[in-house]
Short mmCIF file of C-alpha atoms in Angstrom, two decimals:
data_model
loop_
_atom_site.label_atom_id
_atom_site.label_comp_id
_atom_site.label_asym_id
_atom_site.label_seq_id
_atom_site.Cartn_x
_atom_site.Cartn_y
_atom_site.Cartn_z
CA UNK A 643 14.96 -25.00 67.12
CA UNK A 644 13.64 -21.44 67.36
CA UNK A 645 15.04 -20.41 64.06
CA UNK A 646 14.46 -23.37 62.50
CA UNK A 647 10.34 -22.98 62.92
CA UNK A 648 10.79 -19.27 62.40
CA UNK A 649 12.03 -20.37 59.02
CA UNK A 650 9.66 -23.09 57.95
CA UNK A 651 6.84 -20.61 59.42
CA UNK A 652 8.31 -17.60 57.01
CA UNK A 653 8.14 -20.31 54.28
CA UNK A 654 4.73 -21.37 54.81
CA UNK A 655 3.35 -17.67 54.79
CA UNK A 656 5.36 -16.56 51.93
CA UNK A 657 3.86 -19.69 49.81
CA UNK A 658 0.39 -19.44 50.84
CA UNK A 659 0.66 -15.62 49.97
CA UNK A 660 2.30 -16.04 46.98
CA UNK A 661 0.16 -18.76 45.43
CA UNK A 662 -3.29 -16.85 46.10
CA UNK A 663 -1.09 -14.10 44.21
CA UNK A 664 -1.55 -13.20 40.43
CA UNK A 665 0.67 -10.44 40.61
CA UNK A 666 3.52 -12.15 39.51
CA UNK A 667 5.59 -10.94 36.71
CA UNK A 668 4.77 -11.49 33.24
CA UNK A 669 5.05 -10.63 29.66
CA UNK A 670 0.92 -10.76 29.12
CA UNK A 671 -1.70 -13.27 30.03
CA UNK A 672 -1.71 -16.75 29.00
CA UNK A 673 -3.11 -19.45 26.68
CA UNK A 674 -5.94 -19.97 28.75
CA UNK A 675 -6.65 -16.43 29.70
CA UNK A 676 -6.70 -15.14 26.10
CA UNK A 677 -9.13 -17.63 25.42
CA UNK A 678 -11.22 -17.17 28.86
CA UNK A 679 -11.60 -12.97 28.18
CA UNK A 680 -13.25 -13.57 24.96
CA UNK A 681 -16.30 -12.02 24.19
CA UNK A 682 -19.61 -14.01 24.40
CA UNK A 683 -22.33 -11.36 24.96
CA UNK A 684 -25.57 -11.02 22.43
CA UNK A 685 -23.97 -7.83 21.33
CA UNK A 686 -20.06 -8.36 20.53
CA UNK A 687 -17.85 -5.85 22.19
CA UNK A 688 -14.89 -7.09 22.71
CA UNK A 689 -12.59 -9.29 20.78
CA UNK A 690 -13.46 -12.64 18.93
CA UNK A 691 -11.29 -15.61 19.20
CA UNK A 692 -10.68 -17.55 15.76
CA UNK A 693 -8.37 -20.34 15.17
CA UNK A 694 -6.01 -20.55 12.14
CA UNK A 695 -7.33 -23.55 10.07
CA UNK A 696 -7.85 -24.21 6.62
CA UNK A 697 -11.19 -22.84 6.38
CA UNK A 698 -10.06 -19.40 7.86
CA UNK A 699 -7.12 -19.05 5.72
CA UNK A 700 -9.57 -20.13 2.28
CA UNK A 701 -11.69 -17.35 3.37
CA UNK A 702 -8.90 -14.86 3.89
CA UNK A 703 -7.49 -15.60 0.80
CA UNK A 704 -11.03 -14.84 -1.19
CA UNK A 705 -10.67 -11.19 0.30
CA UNK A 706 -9.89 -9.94 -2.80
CA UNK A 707 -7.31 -6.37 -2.76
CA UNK A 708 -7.97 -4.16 -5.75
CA UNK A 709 -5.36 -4.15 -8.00
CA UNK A 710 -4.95 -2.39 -11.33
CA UNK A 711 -4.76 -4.43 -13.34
CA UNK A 712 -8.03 -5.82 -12.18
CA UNK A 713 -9.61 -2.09 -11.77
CA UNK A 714 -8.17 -0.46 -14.83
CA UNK A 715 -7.44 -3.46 -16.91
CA UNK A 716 -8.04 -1.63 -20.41
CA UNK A 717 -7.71 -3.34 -23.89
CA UNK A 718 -8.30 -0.30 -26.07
CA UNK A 719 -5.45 1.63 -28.25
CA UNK A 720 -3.29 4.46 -26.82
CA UNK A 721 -5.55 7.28 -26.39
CA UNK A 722 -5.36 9.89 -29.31
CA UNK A 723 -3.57 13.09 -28.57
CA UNK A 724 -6.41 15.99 -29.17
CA UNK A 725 -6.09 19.77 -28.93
CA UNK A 726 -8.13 20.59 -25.59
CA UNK A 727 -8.94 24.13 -23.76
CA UNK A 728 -6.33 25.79 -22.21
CA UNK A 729 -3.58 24.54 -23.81
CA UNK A 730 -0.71 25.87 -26.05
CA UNK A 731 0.13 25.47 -29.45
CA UNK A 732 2.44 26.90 -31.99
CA UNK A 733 1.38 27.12 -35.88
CA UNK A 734 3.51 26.80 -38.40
CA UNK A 735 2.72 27.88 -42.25
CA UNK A 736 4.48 26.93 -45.72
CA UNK A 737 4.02 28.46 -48.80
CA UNK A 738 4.75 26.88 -52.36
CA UNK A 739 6.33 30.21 -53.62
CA UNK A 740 7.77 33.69 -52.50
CA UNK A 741 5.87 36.67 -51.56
CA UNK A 742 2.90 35.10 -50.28
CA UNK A 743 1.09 36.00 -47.37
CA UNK A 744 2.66 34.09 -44.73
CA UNK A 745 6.21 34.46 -47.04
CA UNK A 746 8.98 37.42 -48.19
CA UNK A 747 9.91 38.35 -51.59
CA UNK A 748 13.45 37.57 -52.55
CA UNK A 749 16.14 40.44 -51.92
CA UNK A 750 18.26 39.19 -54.86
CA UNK A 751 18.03 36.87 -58.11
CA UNK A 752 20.27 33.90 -56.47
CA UNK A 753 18.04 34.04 -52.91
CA UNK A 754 14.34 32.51 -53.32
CA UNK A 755 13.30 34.58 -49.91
CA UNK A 756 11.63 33.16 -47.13
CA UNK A 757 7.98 30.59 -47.48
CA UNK A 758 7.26 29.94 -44.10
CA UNK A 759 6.11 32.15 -41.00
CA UNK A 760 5.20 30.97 -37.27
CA UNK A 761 2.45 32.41 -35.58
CA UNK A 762 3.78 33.17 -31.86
CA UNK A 763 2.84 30.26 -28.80
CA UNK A 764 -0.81 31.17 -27.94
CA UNK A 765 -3.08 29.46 -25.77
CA UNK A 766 -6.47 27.57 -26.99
CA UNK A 767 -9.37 29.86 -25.46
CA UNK A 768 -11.85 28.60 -23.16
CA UNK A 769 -14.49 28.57 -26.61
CA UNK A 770 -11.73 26.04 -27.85
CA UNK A 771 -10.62 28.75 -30.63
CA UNK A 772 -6.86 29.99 -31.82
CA UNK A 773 -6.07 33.23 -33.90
CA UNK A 774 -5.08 32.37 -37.02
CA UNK A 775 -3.87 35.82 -39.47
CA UNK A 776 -6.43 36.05 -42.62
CA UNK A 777 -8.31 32.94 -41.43
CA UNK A 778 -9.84 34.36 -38.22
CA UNK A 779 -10.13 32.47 -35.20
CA UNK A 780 -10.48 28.71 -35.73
CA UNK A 781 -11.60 26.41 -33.18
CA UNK A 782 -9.46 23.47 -32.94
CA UNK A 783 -10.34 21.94 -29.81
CA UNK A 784 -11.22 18.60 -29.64
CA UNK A 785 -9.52 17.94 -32.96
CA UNK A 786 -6.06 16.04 -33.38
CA UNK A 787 -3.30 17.79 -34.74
CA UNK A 788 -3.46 16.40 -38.18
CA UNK A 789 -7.38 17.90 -38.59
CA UNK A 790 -6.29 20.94 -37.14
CA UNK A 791 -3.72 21.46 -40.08
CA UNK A 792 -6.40 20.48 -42.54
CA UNK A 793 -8.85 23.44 -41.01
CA UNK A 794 -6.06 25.80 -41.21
CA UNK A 795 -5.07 24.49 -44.80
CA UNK A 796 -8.75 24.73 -45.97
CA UNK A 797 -9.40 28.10 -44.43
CA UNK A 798 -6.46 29.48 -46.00
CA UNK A 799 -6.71 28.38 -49.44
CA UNK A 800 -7.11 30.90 -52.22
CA UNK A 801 -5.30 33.76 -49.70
CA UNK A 802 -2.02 31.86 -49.45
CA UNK A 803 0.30 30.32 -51.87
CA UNK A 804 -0.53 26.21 -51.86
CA UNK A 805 -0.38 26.75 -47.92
CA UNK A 806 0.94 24.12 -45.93
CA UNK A 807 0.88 23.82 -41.88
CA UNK A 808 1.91 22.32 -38.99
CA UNK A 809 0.31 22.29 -35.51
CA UNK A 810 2.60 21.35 -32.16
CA UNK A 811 1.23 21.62 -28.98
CA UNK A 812 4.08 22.99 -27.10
CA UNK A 813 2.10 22.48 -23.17
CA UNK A 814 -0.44 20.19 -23.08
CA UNK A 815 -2.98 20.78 -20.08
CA UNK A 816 -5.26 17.94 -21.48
CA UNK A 817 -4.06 15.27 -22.28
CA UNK A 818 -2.12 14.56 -19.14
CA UNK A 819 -1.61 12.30 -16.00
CA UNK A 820 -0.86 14.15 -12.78
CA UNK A 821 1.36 12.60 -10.73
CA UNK A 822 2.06 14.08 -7.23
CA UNK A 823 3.55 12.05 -3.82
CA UNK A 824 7.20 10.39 -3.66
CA UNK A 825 8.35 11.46 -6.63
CA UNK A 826 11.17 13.35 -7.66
CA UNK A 827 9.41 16.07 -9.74
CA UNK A 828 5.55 16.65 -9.31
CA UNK A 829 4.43 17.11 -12.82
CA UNK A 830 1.72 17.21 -15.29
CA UNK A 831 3.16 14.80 -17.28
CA UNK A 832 1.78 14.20 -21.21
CA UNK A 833 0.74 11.23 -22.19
CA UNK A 834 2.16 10.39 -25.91
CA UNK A 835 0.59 9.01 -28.64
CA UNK A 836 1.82 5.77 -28.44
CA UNK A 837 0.63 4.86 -25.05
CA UNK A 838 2.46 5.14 -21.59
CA UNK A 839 1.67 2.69 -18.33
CA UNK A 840 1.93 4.00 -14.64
CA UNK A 841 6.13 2.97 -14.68
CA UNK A 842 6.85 5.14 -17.67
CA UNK A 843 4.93 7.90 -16.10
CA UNK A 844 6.43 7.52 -12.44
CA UNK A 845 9.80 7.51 -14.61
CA UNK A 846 9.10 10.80 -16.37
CA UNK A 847 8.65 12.42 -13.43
CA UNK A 848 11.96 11.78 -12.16
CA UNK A 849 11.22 8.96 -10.15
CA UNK A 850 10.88 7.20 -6.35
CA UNK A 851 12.25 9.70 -3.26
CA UNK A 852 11.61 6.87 -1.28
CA UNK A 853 12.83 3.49 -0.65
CA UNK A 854 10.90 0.65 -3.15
CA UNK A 855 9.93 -1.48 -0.83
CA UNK A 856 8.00 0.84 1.47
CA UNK A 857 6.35 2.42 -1.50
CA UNK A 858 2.52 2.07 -2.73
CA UNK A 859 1.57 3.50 -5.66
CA UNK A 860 -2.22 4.37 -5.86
CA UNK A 861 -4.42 5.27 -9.62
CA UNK A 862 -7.03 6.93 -9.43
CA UNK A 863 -9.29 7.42 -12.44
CA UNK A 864 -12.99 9.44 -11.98
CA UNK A 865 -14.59 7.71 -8.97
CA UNK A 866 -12.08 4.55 -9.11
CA UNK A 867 -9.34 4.38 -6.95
CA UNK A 868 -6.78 0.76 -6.09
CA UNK A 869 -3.29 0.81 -4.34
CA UNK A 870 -0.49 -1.60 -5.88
CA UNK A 871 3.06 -2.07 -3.68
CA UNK A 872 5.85 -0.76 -6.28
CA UNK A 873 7.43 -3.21 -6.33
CA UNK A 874 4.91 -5.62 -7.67
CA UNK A 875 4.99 -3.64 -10.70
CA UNK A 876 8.03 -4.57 -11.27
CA UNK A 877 7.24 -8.24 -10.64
CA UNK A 878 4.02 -8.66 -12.20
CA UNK A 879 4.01 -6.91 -15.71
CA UNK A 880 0.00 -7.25 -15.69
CA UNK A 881 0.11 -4.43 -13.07
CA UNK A 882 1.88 -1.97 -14.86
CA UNK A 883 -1.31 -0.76 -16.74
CA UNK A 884 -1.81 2.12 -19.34
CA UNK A 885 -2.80 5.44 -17.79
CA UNK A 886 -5.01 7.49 -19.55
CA UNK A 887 -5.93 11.51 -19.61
CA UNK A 888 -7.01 12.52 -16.38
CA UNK A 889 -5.44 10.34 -14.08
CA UNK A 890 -4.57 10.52 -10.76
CA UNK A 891 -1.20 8.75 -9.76
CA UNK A 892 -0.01 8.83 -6.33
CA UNK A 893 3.10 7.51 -4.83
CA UNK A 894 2.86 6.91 -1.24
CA UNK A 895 5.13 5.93 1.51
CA UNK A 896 4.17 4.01 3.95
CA UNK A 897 6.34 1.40 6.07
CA UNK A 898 4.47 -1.76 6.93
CA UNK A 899 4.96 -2.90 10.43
CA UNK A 900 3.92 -5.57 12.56
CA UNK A 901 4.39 -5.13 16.67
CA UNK A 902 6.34 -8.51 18.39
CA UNK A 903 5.30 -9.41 22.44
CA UNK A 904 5.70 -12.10 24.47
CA UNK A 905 8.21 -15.53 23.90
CA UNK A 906 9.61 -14.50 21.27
CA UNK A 907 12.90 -14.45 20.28
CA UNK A 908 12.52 -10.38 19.47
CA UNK A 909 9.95 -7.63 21.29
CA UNK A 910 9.93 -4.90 18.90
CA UNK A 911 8.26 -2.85 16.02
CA UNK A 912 9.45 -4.97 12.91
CA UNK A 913 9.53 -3.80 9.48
CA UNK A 914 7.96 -5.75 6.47
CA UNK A 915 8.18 -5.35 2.78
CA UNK A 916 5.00 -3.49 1.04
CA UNK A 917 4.51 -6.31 -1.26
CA UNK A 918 3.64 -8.34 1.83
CA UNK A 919 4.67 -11.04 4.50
CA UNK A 920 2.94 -14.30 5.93
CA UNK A 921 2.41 -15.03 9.49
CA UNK A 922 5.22 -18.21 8.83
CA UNK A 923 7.53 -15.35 8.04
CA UNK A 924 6.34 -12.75 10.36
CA UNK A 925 7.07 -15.58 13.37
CA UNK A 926 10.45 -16.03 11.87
CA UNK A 927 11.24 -12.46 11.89
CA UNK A 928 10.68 -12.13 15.01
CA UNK A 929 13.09 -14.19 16.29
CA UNK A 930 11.03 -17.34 16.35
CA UNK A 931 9.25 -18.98 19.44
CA UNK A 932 11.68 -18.90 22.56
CA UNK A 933 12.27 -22.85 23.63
CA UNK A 934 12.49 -22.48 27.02
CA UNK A 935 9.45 -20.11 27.79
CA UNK A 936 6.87 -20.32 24.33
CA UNK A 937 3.44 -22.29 24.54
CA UNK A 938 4.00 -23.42 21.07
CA UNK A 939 -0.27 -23.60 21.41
CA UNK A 940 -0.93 -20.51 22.26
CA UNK A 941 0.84 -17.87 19.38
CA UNK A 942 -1.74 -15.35 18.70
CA UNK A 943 -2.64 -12.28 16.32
CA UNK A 944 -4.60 -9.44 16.94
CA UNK A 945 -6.19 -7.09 14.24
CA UNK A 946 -9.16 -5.40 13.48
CA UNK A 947 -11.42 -6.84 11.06
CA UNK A 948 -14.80 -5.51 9.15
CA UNK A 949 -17.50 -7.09 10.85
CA UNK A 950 -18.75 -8.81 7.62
CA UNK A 951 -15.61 -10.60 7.14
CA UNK A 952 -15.47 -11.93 11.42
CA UNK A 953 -19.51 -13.29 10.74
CA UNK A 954 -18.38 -15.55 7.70
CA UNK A 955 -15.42 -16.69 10.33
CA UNK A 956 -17.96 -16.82 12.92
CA UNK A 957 -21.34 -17.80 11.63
CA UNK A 958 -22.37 -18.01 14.68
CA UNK A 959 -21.63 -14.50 15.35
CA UNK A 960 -23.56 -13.05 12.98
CA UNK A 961 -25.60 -10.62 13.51
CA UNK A 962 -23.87 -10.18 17.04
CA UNK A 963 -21.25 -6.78 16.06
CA UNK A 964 -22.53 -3.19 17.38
CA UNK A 965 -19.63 -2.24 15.44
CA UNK A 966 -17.76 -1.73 11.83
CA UNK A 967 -14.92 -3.36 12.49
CA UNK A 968 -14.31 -6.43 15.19
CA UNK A 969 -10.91 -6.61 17.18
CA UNK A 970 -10.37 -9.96 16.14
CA UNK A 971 -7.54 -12.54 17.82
CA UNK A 972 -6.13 -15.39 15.38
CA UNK A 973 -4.98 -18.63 17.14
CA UNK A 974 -2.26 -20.65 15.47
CA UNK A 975 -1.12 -24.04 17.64
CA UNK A 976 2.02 -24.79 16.34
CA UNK A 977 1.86 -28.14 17.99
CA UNK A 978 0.04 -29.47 15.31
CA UNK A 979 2.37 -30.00 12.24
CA UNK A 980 -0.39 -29.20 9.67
CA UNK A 981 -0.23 -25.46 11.39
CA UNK A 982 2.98 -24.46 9.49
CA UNK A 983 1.34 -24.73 6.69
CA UNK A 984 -1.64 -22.30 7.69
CA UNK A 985 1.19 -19.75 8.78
CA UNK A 986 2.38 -19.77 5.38
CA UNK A 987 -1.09 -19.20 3.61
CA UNK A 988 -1.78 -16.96 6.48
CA UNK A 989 -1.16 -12.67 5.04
CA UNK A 990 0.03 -10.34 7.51
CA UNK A 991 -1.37 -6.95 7.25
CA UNK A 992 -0.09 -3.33 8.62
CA UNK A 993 -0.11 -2.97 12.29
CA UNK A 994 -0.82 -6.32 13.56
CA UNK A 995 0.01 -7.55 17.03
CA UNK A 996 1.94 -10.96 17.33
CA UNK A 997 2.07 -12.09 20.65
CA UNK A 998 3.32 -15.45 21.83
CA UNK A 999 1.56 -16.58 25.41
CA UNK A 1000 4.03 -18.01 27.86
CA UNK A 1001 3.90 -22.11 28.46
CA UNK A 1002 2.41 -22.69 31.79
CA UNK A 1003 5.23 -24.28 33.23
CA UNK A 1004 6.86 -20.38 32.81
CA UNK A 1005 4.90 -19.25 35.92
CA UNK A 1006 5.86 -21.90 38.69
CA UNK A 1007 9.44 -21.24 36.98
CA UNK A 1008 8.74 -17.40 37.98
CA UNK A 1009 7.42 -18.16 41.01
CA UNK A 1010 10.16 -20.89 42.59
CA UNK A 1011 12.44 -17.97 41.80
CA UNK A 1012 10.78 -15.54 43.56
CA UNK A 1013 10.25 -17.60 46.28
CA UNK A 1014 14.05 -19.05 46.40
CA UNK A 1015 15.27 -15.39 46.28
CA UNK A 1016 13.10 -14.66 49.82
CA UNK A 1017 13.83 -17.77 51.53
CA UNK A 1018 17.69 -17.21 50.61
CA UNK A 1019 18.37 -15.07 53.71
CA UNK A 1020 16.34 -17.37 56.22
CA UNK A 1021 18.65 -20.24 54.80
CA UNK A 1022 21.97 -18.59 55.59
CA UNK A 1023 20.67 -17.66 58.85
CA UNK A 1024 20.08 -21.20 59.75
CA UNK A 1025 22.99 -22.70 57.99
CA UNK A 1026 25.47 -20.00 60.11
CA UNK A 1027 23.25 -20.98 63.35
CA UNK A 1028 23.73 -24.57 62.82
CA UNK A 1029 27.75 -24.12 62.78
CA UNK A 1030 27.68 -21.97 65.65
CA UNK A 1031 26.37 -24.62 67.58
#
């Protein structure tokens, strides 16, 4: 009899300490405690709670990412190749006959001697001028190649036999795209004459270090600047616009990744294509939502937002954010059927947080454990007391 009430008395203490206990262990805090910490002072600083419906995913989907073929969307021709300071062209000059200025006299009756001479690589000065022998220095910047060899033509004429020329620009600092990041070859590379878009330029310069799908390629042109996953050029010809001189075109690397806590089948940094993943997918990459531990209502996903964006999810938080951006938590309750759908419309950004709350139920599984585990001990006792009597 002792041992028996020394049992049921350890059993009484160890319940009414455990169940004015919160300590017990768990993967984060619930449904209902997400949704109790929430914010509601006058001025906002903590996070906002905002459940996945239809408005919130019409309203996410309006949030417009600049793309280039909406930035740089251009309908003009190819840019003309023009002779610009700085850089280098070669000259070439024909002669109709022998023994001309820019030609040698024949050695013998059967050879008709040389009619052409070229004038040595020089480079375009920074007064846009190029030596040219008995015509002086001409100034052929700004002009295409074809006008240049009609200057040099006219300015020759009467010195040189019929003269005839031909202009090449052998490095062309002008009219070029630089293109710098996770490329093979950093280069200045030329754009031609009939026209090149951001692929054939990426191409030229020997192309991707890095793998596709965790590439972004960025154009920048004067004060405009939009970011385009690579491989949505390939999908989406549109994209893959014409650059033009004086571009900027960056490829950048950078993984996407989304963190996984809680009932889910996975609790880990997971990886996700550049071009983009929904929340539907995101949940399924993780593992899914663990049967036997999940509240299937309470799947949440934290981000920052810009404030402007969490007032026209909140209206009636506007005016209520001391801050630029909001940490913002996204409820989805999977319970309802229509919430799949959501998920799916739902775009999953760079460093999110998906966390999955545990079901209620979880906790007085967790703590009939905990308390089976310390009344284990008492029980033997009394069982091997019981057959000693």
């Amino acid at each position: 009899m002792p041992l028996r009430h020394l049992s049921a008395g350890l059993c009484c203490a160890l319940v009414a300490a455990l169940a004015g206990c919160a300590a017990l262990p768990s993967a984060g805090p619930t449904t209902a405690e997400v949704v109790a910490n929430e914010s509601h002072t006058a001025i906002v600083s903590g996070y906002v709670v905002v459940d996945i419906d239809a408005r919130v995913t019409s309203v996410l989907s309006k949030r417009g990412f600049a793309t280039l073929y909406g930035m740089f969307r251009d309908s003009r021709r190819p840019p003309d190749v023009r002779i610009g300071t700085g850089d280098f062209v070669t000259i070439t000059i024909w002669e109709a006959g022998a023994g001309g200025l820019f030609s040698t006299a024949s050695l013998d009756r059967n050879s008709p001697g040389s009619r052409t001479a070229t004038i040595p690589e020089q480079e375009v000065s920074q007064n846009g001028t190029v030596q040219v022998p008995y015509a002086g220095r001409l100034k052929l910047a700004g002009l295409r190649p074809a006008d240049a060899e009609s200057l040099i033509v006219e300015s020759l004429k009467g010195k040189a036999i019929e003269p005839q020329a031909v202009v090449t620009i052998t490095k062309n600092r002008n009219n070029t795209v630089t293109v710098t990041g996770e490329v093979t070859n950093g280069m200045l590379a030329p754009v031609s004459v009939k026209g090149d878009r951001v692929l054939d330029v990426i191409a030229s310069a020997g192309g991707l270090r890095a793998p596709g799908h965790e590439v972004f390629v960025r154009l920048s042109r004067g004060e405009k600047s939009a970011n385009v996953p690579f491989n949505r050029l390939l999908a989406d010809a549109r994209e893959n616009v014409y650059v033009r001189p004086g571009d900027v075109l960056t490829v950048l690397r950078e993984p996407q990744l989304f963190t996984a806590f809680g009932g889910t089948g996975r609790n880990a940094l997971i990886p996700f294509d550049a071009a983009g993943m929904t929340l539907e997918q995101a949940i399924a990459k993780a593992g899914g939502l663990l049967d036997y531990r999940a509240d299937s209502t309470g799947v949440f996903l934290l981000r920052f937002e810009p404030a402007p964006l969490v007032a026209e999810l909140a209206p009636e938080r506007a005016g209520q954010f001391e801050t630029a951006y909001v940490p913002v938590v996204y409820r989805l309750n999977l319970r309802d059927a229509n919430s799949y759908f959501m998920a799916r419309a739902f775009p999953m950004r760079n460093n999110d947080i998906l966390y999955v709350a545990n079901a209620p139920l979880t906790e007085v599984q967790k703590f009939l454990s905990v308390v089976g585990s310390a009344l284990a001990p008492a029980a033997a006792g009394a069982a091997m007391y019981n057959l000693a009597r």
